[in-house]
PDB file of C-alpha atoms in Angstrom:
ATOM      1  CA  ASP Z   6      39.315   5.335 -70.936  1.00 55.00           C
ATOM      2  CA  LYS Z   7      38.710   4.227 -67.453  1.00 60.00           C
ATOM      3  CA  GLN Z   8      39.920   0.710 -68.363  1.00 71.00           C
ATOM      4  CA  THR Z   9      43.467   1.870 -68.889  1.00 78.00           C
ATOM      5  CA  ILE Z  10      43.731   3.914 -65.582  1.00 82.00           C
ATOM      6  CA  ILE Z  11      44.852   2.742 -62.120  1.00 79.00           C
ATOM      7  CA  VAL Z  12      43.452   4.978 -59.329  1.00 80.00           C
ATOM      8  CA  TRP Z  13      44.439   4.718 -55.680  1.00 72.00           C
ATOM      9  CA  GLU Z  14      44.454   6.840 -52.471  1.00 74.00           C
ATOM     10  CA  ASP Z  15      47.558   7.605 -50.409  1.00 71.00           C
ATOM     11  CA  PRO Z  16      46.575   6.621 -46.889  1.00 68.00           C
ATOM     12  CA  GLU Z  17      48.772   9.317 -45.287  1.00 73.00           C
ATOM     13  CA  SER Z  18      48.037  12.304 -47.499  1.00 79.00           C
ATOM     14  CA  LYS Z  19      44.465  11.246 -48.274  1.00 77.00           C
ATOM     15  CA  GLN Z  20      45.234  12.325 -51.839  1.00 83.00           C
ATOM     16  CA  ASP Z  21      43.956  10.359 -54.978  1.00 85.00           C
ATOM     17  CA  TRP Z  22      46.575   9.340 -57.448  1.00 83.00           C
ATOM     18  CA  ALA Z  23      46.222   7.985 -61.058  1.00 84.00           C
ATOM     19  CA  LEU Z  24      48.403   6.231 -63.580  1.00 80.00           C
ATOM     20  CA  SER Z  25      47.217   6.174 -67.189  1.00 84.00           C
ATOM     21  CA  PHE Z  26      48.391   3.531 -69.646  1.00 82.00           C
ATOM     22  CA  GLN Z  27      48.337   3.339 -73.472  1.00 80.00           C
ATOM     23  CA  SER Z  28      46.487  -0.032 -73.548  1.00 82.00           C
ATOM     24  CA  GLN Z  29      44.561  -2.542 -71.595  1.00 81.00           C
ATOM     25  CA  ALA Z  30      47.362  -5.050 -72.116  1.00 82.00           C
ATOM     26  CA  ASP Z  31      49.708  -2.653 -70.410  1.00 80.00           C
ATOM     27  CA  ILE Z  32      47.557  -2.121 -67.367  1.00 76.00           C
ATOM     28  CA  ALA Z  33      46.950  -5.830 -67.159  1.00 77.00           C
ATOM     29  CA  ASP Z  34      50.660  -6.587 -66.993  1.00 79.00           C
ATOM     30  CA  ILE Z  35      51.196  -3.934 -64.159  1.00 77.00           C
ATOM     31  CA  TRP Z  36      48.151  -4.916 -62.304  1.00 67.00           C
ATOM     32  CA  GLN Z  37      49.315  -8.593 -62.305  1.00 70.00           C
ATOM     33  CA  GLN Z  38      52.727  -7.493 -60.959  1.00 71.00           C
ATOM     34  CA  LEU Z  39      51.123  -5.523 -58.297  1.00 68.00           C
ATOM     35  CA  ARG Z  40      48.967  -8.257 -57.227  1.00 65.00           C
ATOM     36  CA  GLN Z  41      51.961 -10.721 -56.954  1.00 63.00           C
ATOM     37  CA  GLU Z  42      53.834  -8.190 -54.880  1.00 66.00           C
ATOM     38  CA  ALA Z  43      50.862  -7.782 -52.543  1.00 73.00           C
ATOM     39  CA  GLN Z  44      50.063 -11.443 -52.296  1.00 85.00           C
ATOM     40  CA  LEU Z  45      50.464 -13.112 -48.862  1.00 90.00           C
ATOM     41  CA  LEU Z  46      50.048 -16.565 -50.220  1.00 95.00           C
ATOM     42  CA  PRO Z  47      51.764 -18.332 -53.216  1.00 94.00           C
ATOM     43  CA  LEU Z  48      49.606 -19.971 -55.752  1.00 95.00           C
ATOM     44  CA  PRO Z  49      49.225 -23.791 -55.063  1.00 97.00           C
ATOM     45  CA  SER Z  50      51.749 -25.847 -56.933  1.00 97.00           C
ATOM     46  CA  PRO Z  51      53.932 -28.917 -55.977  1.00 96.00           C
ATOM     47  CA  GLU Z  52      56.798 -26.537 -55.220  1.00 96.00           C
ATOM     48  CA  SER Z  53      54.869 -23.946 -53.160  1.00 97.00           C
ATOM     49  CA  LEU Z  54      52.762 -26.356 -51.063  1.00 95.00           C
ATOM     50  CA  PRO Z  55      55.011 -26.712 -48.118  1.00 94.00           C
ATOM     51  CA  GLU Z  56      55.086 -22.876 -47.616  1.00 96.00           C
ATOM     52  CA  LEU Z  57      51.436 -22.565 -48.387  1.00 97.00           C
ATOM     53  CA  SER Z  58      50.416 -25.109 -45.837  1.00 96.00           C
ATOM     54  CA  ARG Z  59      52.646 -23.488 -43.289  1.00 96.00           C
ATOM     55  CA  LEU Z  60      51.155 -20.110 -43.937  1.00 96.00           C
ATOM     56  CA  LEU Z  61      47.589 -21.416 -43.636  1.00 96.00           C
ATOM     57  CA  ALA Z  62      48.415 -23.436 -40.475  1.00 92.00           C
ATOM     58  CA  ALA Z  63      48.296 -20.559 -37.932  1.00 87.00           C
ATOM     59  CA  VAL Z  64      46.828 -17.311 -39.312  1.00 92.00           C
ATOM     60  CA  PRO Z  65      46.864 -14.151 -37.152  1.00 90.00           C
ATOM     61  CA  PRO Z  66      43.352 -12.799 -36.841  1.00 88.00           C
ATOM     62  CA  GLY Z  67      44.435  -9.451 -38.580  1.00 89.00           C
ATOM     63  CA  GLN Z  68      45.410 -11.498 -41.696  1.00 91.00           C
ATOM     64  CA  ARG Z  69      42.304 -13.818 -41.993  1.00 93.00           C
ATOM     65  CA  HIS Z  70      40.205 -11.496 -44.327  1.00 93.00           C
ATOM     66  CA  ALA Z  71      43.123 -10.922 -46.614  1.00 92.00           C
ATOM     67  CA  LEU Z  72      44.056 -14.553 -46.813  1.00 95.00           C
ATOM     68  CA  ALA Z  73      40.468 -15.429 -47.389  1.00 96.00           C
ATOM     69  CA  GLY Z  74      40.360 -13.046 -50.326  1.00 94.00           C
ATOM     70  CA  GLU Z  75      43.347 -14.696 -51.916  1.00 95.00           C
ATOM     71  CA  CYS Z  76      41.924 -18.210 -51.404  1.00 97.00           C
ATOM     72  CA  LEU Z  77      38.774 -17.123 -53.076  1.00 96.00           C
ATOM     73  CA  ALA Z  78      40.536 -16.096 -56.255  1.00 95.00           C
ATOM     74  CA  GLU Z  79      39.480 -18.473 -59.162  1.00 95.00           C
ATOM     75  CA  ASP Z  80      43.258 -18.948 -60.158  1.00 95.00           C
ATOM     76  CA  PHE Z  81      44.007 -19.997 -56.667  1.00 97.00           C
ATOM     77  CA  ILE Z  82      41.168 -22.501 -56.653  1.00 98.00           C
ATOM     78  CA  ALA Z  83      42.013 -23.785 -60.066  1.00 97.00           C
ATOM     79  CA  ALA Z  84      45.798 -24.282 -59.085  1.00 98.00           C
ATOM     80  CA  LEU Z  85      44.762 -26.101 -55.913  1.00 98.00           C
ATOM     81  CA  CYS Z  86      42.506 -28.489 -57.830  1.00 98.00           C
ATOM     82  CA  GLN Z  87      45.137 -29.053 -60.550  1.00 98.00           C
ATOM     83  CA  THR Z  88      47.904 -29.715 -57.888  1.00 98.00           C
ATOM     84  CA  PHE Z  89      45.536 -32.186 -56.243  1.00 98.00           C
ATOM     85  CA  HIS Z  90      44.948 -34.115 -59.486  1.00 98.00           C
ATOM     86  CA  THR Z  91      48.812 -34.064 -60.167  1.00 97.00           C
ATOM     87  CA  ALA Z  92      49.521 -35.386 -56.627  1.00 97.00           C
ATOM     88  CA  GLU Z  93      46.829 -38.023 -56.526  1.00 97.00           C
ATOM     89  CA  ASP Z  94      47.783 -39.365 -59.973  1.00 97.00           C
ATOM     90  CA  ALA Z  95      51.437 -39.519 -58.846  1.00 97.00           C
ATOM     91  CA  GLY Z  96      50.433 -41.098 -55.525  1.00 96.00           C
ATOM     92  CA  ASP Z  97      52.643 -38.502 -53.805  1.00 97.00           C
ATOM     93  CA  GLU Z  98      51.605 -38.877 -50.084  1.00 95.00           C
ATOM     94  CA  ASP Z  99      53.718 -36.035 -48.934  1.00 96.00           C
ATOM     95  CA  LEU Z 100      52.180 -33.714 -51.363  1.00 97.00           C
ATOM     96  CA  LEU Z 101      48.728 -34.943 -50.563  1.00 97.00           C
ATOM     97  CA  ALA Z 102      49.243 -34.499 -46.854  1.00 96.00           C
ATOM     98  CA  ALA Z 103      50.419 -30.787 -47.595  1.00 97.00           C
ATOM     99  CA  LEU Z 104      47.267 -30.308 -49.574  1.00 98.00           C
ATOM    100  CA  PHE Z 105      45.131 -31.553 -46.669  1.00 97.00           C
ATOM    101  CA  ARG Z 106      46.901 -29.163 -44.386  1.00 96.00           C
ATOM    102  CA  ALA Z 107      46.309 -26.315 -46.744  1.00 97.00           C
ATOM    103  CA  CYS Z 108      42.671 -27.136 -47.378  1.00 97.00           C
ATOM    104  CA  LYS Z 109      42.106 -27.528 -43.592  1.00 96.00           C
ATOM    105  CA  GLY Z 110      43.623 -24.114 -43.167  1.00 96.00           C
ATOM    106  CA  VAL Z 111      41.074 -22.615 -45.636  1.00 97.00           C
ATOM    107  CA  PHE Z 112      38.156 -23.920 -43.690  1.00 96.00           C
ATOM    108  CA  LEU Z 113      39.658 -22.788 -40.425  1.00 94.00           C
ATOM    109  CA  LEU Z 114      39.750 -19.191 -41.649  1.00 95.00           C
ATOM    110  CA  CYS Z 115      35.970 -19.268 -40.687  1.00 92.00           C
ATOM    111  CA  ASN Z 116      34.915 -17.057 -43.693  1.00 95.00           C
ATOM    112  CA  GLN Z 117      31.440 -17.905 -44.814  1.00 94.00           C
ATOM    113  CA  ARG Z 118      31.957 -16.768 -48.432  1.00 96.00           C
ATOM    114  CA  LEU Z 119      35.140 -18.682 -48.583  1.00 97.00           C
ATOM    115  CA  THR Z 120      33.652 -21.836 -47.081  1.00 96.00           C
ATOM    116  CA  GLU Z 121      30.630 -21.866 -49.309  1.00 95.00           C
ATOM    117  CA  ARG Z 122      32.850 -21.335 -52.432  1.00 97.00           C
ATOM    118  CA  TYR Z 123      34.932 -24.434 -51.484  1.00 97.00           C
ATOM    119  CA  LEU Z 124      31.728 -26.445 -51.148  1.00 96.00           C
ATOM    120  CA  GLY Z 125      30.311 -25.238 -54.443  1.00 94.00           C
ATOM    121  CA  GLN Z 126      29.120 -27.801 -57.012  1.00 90.00           C
ATOM    122  CA  ASP Z 127      32.117 -27.320 -59.390  1.00 94.00           C
ATOM    123  CA  VAL Z 128      34.822 -27.997 -56.756  1.00 97.00           C
ATOM    124  CA  ILE Z 129      33.222 -30.161 -54.054  1.00 95.00           C
ATOM    125  CA  GLU Z 130      34.567 -33.307 -55.481  1.00 95.00           C
ATOM    126  CA  ASP Z 131      38.127 -32.132 -55.560  1.00 97.00           C
ATOM    127  CA  VAL Z 132      37.926 -30.502 -52.110  1.00 97.00           C
ATOM    128  CA  LEU Z 133      36.499 -33.718 -50.509  1.00 96.00           C
ATOM    129  CA  GLY Z 134      39.254 -35.588 -52.271  1.00 97.00           C
ATOM    130  CA  ILE Z 135      41.890 -33.465 -50.691  1.00 97.00           C
ATOM    131  CA  LEU Z 136      40.316 -33.923 -47.309  1.00 97.00           C
ATOM    132  CA  GLU Z 137      40.546 -37.718 -47.616  1.00 96.00           C
ATOM    133  CA  TYR Z 138      44.353 -37.479 -47.081  1.00 97.00           C
ATOM    134  CA  ASP Z 139      44.203 -36.619 -43.375  1.00 95.00           C
ATOM    135  CA  GLU Z 140      47.731 -37.411 -42.219  1.00 91.00           C
ATOM    136  CA  GLY Z 141      46.473 -37.493 -38.636  1.00 91.00           C
ATOM    137  CA  LEU Z 142      44.617 -40.752 -39.296  1.00 92.00           C
ATOM    138  CA  PRO Z 143      46.020 -44.082 -40.068  1.00 92.00           C
ATOM    139  CA  LEU Z 144      45.238 -45.349 -43.503  1.00 91.00           C
ATOM    140  CA  ASP Z 145      42.718 -47.907 -42.411  1.00 92.00           C
ATOM    141  CA  ARG Z 146      40.732 -45.114 -40.576  1.00 92.00           C
ATOM    142  CA  ARG Z 147      40.596 -42.618 -43.424  1.00 93.00           C
ATOM    143  CA  ILE Z 148      37.130 -41.998 -44.916  1.00 92.00           C
ATOM    144  CA  ALA Z 149      36.542 -42.033 -48.637  1.00 94.00           C
ATOM    145  CA  HIS Z 150      34.597 -38.829 -48.400  1.00 94.00           C
ATOM    146  CA  ARG Z 151      34.029 -38.660 -52.196  1.00 92.00           C
ATOM    147  CA  GLN Z 152      32.361 -42.075 -52.305  1.00 90.00           C
ATOM    148  CA  LEU Z 153      30.338 -41.494 -49.024  1.00 84.00           C
ATOM    149  CA  HIS Z 154      29.204 -38.178 -50.129  1.00 79.00           C
ATOM    150  CA  SER Z 155      27.948 -39.483 -53.503  1.00 76.00           C
ATOM    151  CA  LEU Z 156      26.078 -42.261 -51.741  1.00 68.00           C
ATOM    152  CA  GLN Z 157      24.543 -40.239 -48.992  1.00 59.00           C
ATOM    153  CA  VAL Z 158      23.755 -37.017 -50.714  1.00 55.00           C
ATOM    154  CA  ARG Z 159      22.009 -38.270 -53.862  1.00 55.00           C
ATOM    155  CA  PHE Z 160      19.316 -35.642 -54.401  1.00 51.00           C
ATOM    156  CA  HIS Z 161      15.923 -36.580 -55.610  1.00 53.00           C
ATOM    157  CA  GLN Z 162      14.000 -33.354 -56.392  1.00 57.00           C
ATOM    158  CA  VAL Z 163      10.557 -34.292 -54.886  1.00 57.00           C
ATOM    159  CA  VAL Z 164       9.023 -30.848 -55.524  1.00 59.00           C
ATOM    160  CA  SER Z 165       9.845 -28.168 -57.994  1.00 62.00           C
ATOM    161  CA  PHE Z 166      12.113 -25.340 -56.630  1.00 66.00           C
ATOM    162  CA  GLU Z 167      11.705 -22.382 -59.002  1.00 68.00           C
ATOM    163  CA  ASP Z 168      14.545 -20.501 -57.158  1.00 72.00           C
ATOM    164  CA  SER Z 169      17.842 -22.063 -58.134  1.00 78.00           C
ATOM    165  CA  ASP Z 170      19.622 -20.270 -55.268  1.00 83.00           C
ATOM    166  CA  VAL Z 171      17.308 -21.997 -52.789  1.00 80.00           C
ATOM    167  CA  LEU Z 172      18.093 -25.370 -54.411  1.00 79.00           C
ATOM    168  CA  GLU Z 173      21.725 -24.738 -54.178  1.00 86.00           C
ATOM    169  CA  ARG Z 174      21.353 -23.729 -50.430  1.00 87.00           C
ATOM    170  CA  ILE Z 175      19.784 -27.184 -49.782  1.00 82.00           C
ATOM    171  CA  HIS Z 176      22.830 -28.855 -51.241  1.00 84.00           C
ATOM    172  CA  LEU Z 177      25.068 -26.483 -49.258  1.00 90.00           C
ATOM    173  CA  VAL Z 178      23.325 -27.225 -45.918  1.00 86.00           C
ATOM    174  CA  TYR Z 179      24.160 -30.941 -46.396  1.00 85.00           C
ATOM    175  CA  ARG Z 180      27.761 -30.298 -47.419  1.00 91.00           C
ATOM    176  CA  LEU Z 181      28.316 -27.874 -44.506  1.00 93.00           C
ATOM    177  CA  GLN Z 182      27.058 -30.405 -42.078  1.00 89.00           C
ATOM    178  CA  TYR Z 183      29.055 -33.154 -43.590  1.00 90.00           C
ATOM    179  CA  VAL Z 184      32.249 -31.206 -43.288  1.00 93.00           C
ATOM    180  CA  LYS Z 185      31.503 -29.902 -39.816  1.00 93.00           C
ATOM    181  CA  ASP Z 186      30.259 -33.422 -38.495  1.00 92.00           C
ATOM    182  CA  ILE Z 187      32.305 -35.879 -40.432  1.00 92.00           C
ATOM    183  CA  VAL Z 188      35.364 -34.344 -41.982  1.00 93.00           C
ATOM    184  CA  LEU Z 189      36.802 -31.807 -39.562  1.00 93.00           C
ATOM    185  CA  PRO Z 190      35.157 -32.089 -36.089  1.00 92.00           C
ATOM    186  CA  ARG Z 191      38.375 -33.140 -34.368  1.00 90.00           C
ATOM    187  CA  LEU Z 192      40.324 -30.289 -35.903  1.00 91.00           C
ATOM    188  CA  MET Z 193      38.075 -27.530 -35.155  1.00 90.00           C
ATOM    189  CA  ASP Z 194      38.209 -25.269 -32.148  1.00 87.00           C
ATOM    190  CA  ASP Z 195      35.152 -23.805 -30.471  1.00 89.00           C
ATOM    191  CA  ALA Z 196      35.309 -20.660 -32.566  1.00 87.00           C
ATOM    192  CA  SER Z 197      35.516 -22.360 -35.913  1.00 89.00           C
ATOM    193  CA  PHE Z 198      32.859 -24.995 -34.872  1.00 91.00           C
ATOM    194  CA  ALA Z 199      30.561 -22.117 -33.926  1.00 92.00           C
ATOM    195  CA  ALA Z 200      31.187 -20.288 -37.104  1.00 93.00           C
ATOM    196  CA  MET Z 201      30.304 -23.352 -39.336  1.00 92.00           C
ATOM    197  CA  THR Z 202      27.264 -24.006 -37.298  1.00 90.00           C
ATOM    198  CA  GLN Z 203      26.131 -20.471 -37.967  1.00 91.00           C
ATOM    199  CA  MET Z 204      26.763 -20.931 -41.689  1.00 93.00           C
ATOM    200  CA  VAL Z 205      24.426 -23.955 -41.579  1.00 89.00           C
ATOM    201  CA  HIS Z 206      21.762 -21.919 -39.705  1.00 85.00           C
ATOM    202  CA  SER Z 207      21.935 -18.984 -42.087  1.00 87.00           C
ATOM    203  CA  ASN Z 208      21.486 -21.138 -45.197  1.00 87.00           C
ATOM    204  CA  LEU Z 209      18.827 -23.276 -43.498  1.00 82.00           C
ATOM    205  CA  SER Z 210      16.894 -20.302 -42.535  1.00 83.00           C
ATOM    206  CA  VAL Z 211      16.643 -19.158 -46.238  1.00 84.00           C
ATOM    207  CA  VAL Z 212      15.300 -22.612 -47.205  1.00 81.00           C
ATOM    208  CA  LEU Z 213      12.758 -22.749 -44.402  1.00 79.00           C
ATOM    209  CA  ASP Z 214      11.668 -19.242 -45.062  1.00 81.00           C
ATOM    210  CA  TYR Z 215      11.154 -20.122 -48.711  1.00 81.00           C
ATOM    211  CA  LEU Z 216       8.994 -23.096 -47.823  1.00 77.00           C
ATOM    212  CA  HIS Z 217       7.059 -21.206 -45.154  1.00 75.00           C
ATOM    213  CA  LYS Z 218       6.163 -18.491 -47.746  1.00 80.00           C
ATOM    214  CA  ARG Z 219       4.908 -21.035 -50.329  1.00 77.00           C
ATOM    215  CA  PRO Z 220       1.987 -22.947 -48.886  1.00 77.00           C
ATOM    216  CA  ALA Z 221       1.238 -24.514 -52.329  1.00 78.00           C
ATOM    217  CA  LEU Z 222       4.685 -26.054 -52.265  1.00 75.00           C
ATOM    218  CA  LEU Z 223       4.156 -27.530 -48.847  1.00 75.00           C
ATOM    219  CA  GLY Z 224       0.776 -28.662 -49.950  1.00 79.00           C
ATOM    220  CA  GLN Z 225       2.100 -30.482 -52.872  1.00 78.00           C
ATOM    221  CA  LEU Z 226       4.762 -32.079 -50.601  1.00 76.00           C
ATOM    222  CA  LEU Z 227       2.064 -33.178 -48.229  1.00 77.00           C
ATOM    223  CA  ALA Z 228      -0.144 -34.557 -50.943  1.00 82.00           C
ATOM    224  CA  GLN Z 229       2.772 -36.686 -52.185  1.00 78.00           C
ATOM    225  CA  VAL Z 230       3.417 -37.886 -48.792  1.00 77.00           C
ATOM    226  CA  GLY Z 231      -0.253 -38.846 -48.572  1.00 79.00           C
ATOM    227  CA  ARG Z 232       0.266 -40.927 -51.754  1.00 81.00           C
ATOM    228  CA  ASP Z 233       3.085 -42.894 -50.031  1.00 77.00           C
ATOM    229  CA  ASP Z 234       5.848 -41.132 -51.891  1.00 71.00           C
ATOM    230  CA  PHE Z 235       8.823 -42.175 -49.775  1.00 68.00           C
ATOM    231  CA  GLY Z 236      11.119 -39.580 -51.177  1.00 69.00           C
ATOM    232  CA  SER Z 237       8.726 -36.729 -50.246  1.00 70.00           C
ATOM    233  CA  LEU Z 238       8.392 -38.129 -46.746  1.00 71.00           C
ATOM    234  CA  ARG Z 239      12.139 -38.385 -46.312  1.00 72.00           C
ATOM    235  CA  PHE Z 240      12.633 -34.840 -47.553  1.00 73.00           C
ATOM    236  CA  LEU Z 241       9.979 -33.603 -45.154  1.00 74.00           C
ATOM    237  CA  GLN Z 242      11.467 -35.493 -42.110  1.00 76.00           C
ATOM    238  CA  GLU Z 243      14.829 -34.052 -43.007  1.00 72.00           C
ATOM    239  CA  MET Z 244      13.440 -30.528 -43.122  1.00 72.00           C
ATOM    240  CA  CYS Z 245      11.765 -31.051 -39.643  1.00 75.00           C
ATOM    241  CA  ARG Z 246      15.038 -32.491 -38.312  1.00 73.00           C
ATOM    242  CA  LEU Z 247      16.975 -29.551 -39.532  1.00 69.00           C
ATOM    243  CA  ALA Z 248      14.431 -27.117 -38.360  1.00 71.00           C
ATOM    244  CA  LYS Z 249      15.420 -27.941 -34.742  1.00 74.00           C
ATOM    245  CA  GLN Z 250      18.613 -25.987 -35.345  1.00 69.00           C
ATOM    246  CA  VAL Z 251      16.901 -22.660 -36.135  1.00 68.00           C
ATOM    247  CA  ALA Z 252      15.146 -20.135 -34.004  1.00 68.00           C
ATOM    248  CA  PRO Z 253      12.100 -21.363 -32.229  1.00 75.00           C
ATOM    249  CA  THR Z 254       9.718 -18.776 -33.952  1.00 73.00           C
ATOM    250  CA  GLN Z 255      10.876 -19.911 -37.421  1.00 68.00           C
ATOM    251  CA  ARG Z 256      10.510 -23.640 -36.424  1.00 67.00           C
ATOM    252  CA  GLN Z 257       7.101 -22.958 -35.043  1.00 72.00           C
ATOM    253  CA  ALA Z 258       6.036 -21.207 -38.170  1.00 67.00           C
ATOM    254  CA  LEU Z 259       6.967 -24.225 -40.275  1.00 64.00           C
ATOM    255  CA  HIS Z 260       5.149 -26.577 -38.018  1.00 64.00           C
ATOM    256  CA  GLN Z 261       2.129 -24.534 -38.132  1.00 69.00           C
ATOM    257  CA  ARG Z 262       2.175 -24.637 -41.973  1.00 64.00           C
ATOM    258  CA  LEU Z 263       2.338 -28.414 -41.724  1.00 62.00           C
ATOM    259  CA  ALA Z 264      -0.442 -28.848 -39.200  1.00 60.00           C
TER     260      ALA Z 264
END
């Protein structure tokens, strides 16, 4: 049974090795121990946060990929969110500041998959909540990101998007821009700013390509604008504004469709 076997390759001898276990429970226990031994980061908790935030503060380039993988683990994300709830409920400013440093470190790893996961629908509220506790800003200058985000990014679907992935990318473009332009701009170096800008472009390109290949959808949108549908007009204006950030050929193609 393959589910009760661990297989690995010895990097020196290039030989394959295998361990067989009697049950899946046995292999799960061993696998968990191996993971813990190999982990570079502790799981987020009130006790581990000082060390976690320190480790994420200055990551050597050679460790970025490995740390991004650990931060992507669902148990890591769940523990981070739970620790945030605990700290905020208790009003623990030191813990909240450490959470901010850790979360900032996650974004500064400049890993697209990681960044997009932390801006996902199921965790965005907690992530923005953590990012409200920027210890580098006085209390009266801190931004209520959760409140501002909920007010500014209320999404009214003016046309029907059959592809749920494209719809999620539209949300993601707004969230990426919000983090890049509002939450973290003073904390990002040129490399991380460029990386996040590229993430915006890659997601936006998918959305614009989707619109370009569906003239009926654009026709519906323009027809609604002609009927003085303010929501449709605002969506179209926003797409044209965002299109300024992509390649000229793609921008021109969209403009031709709208002509």
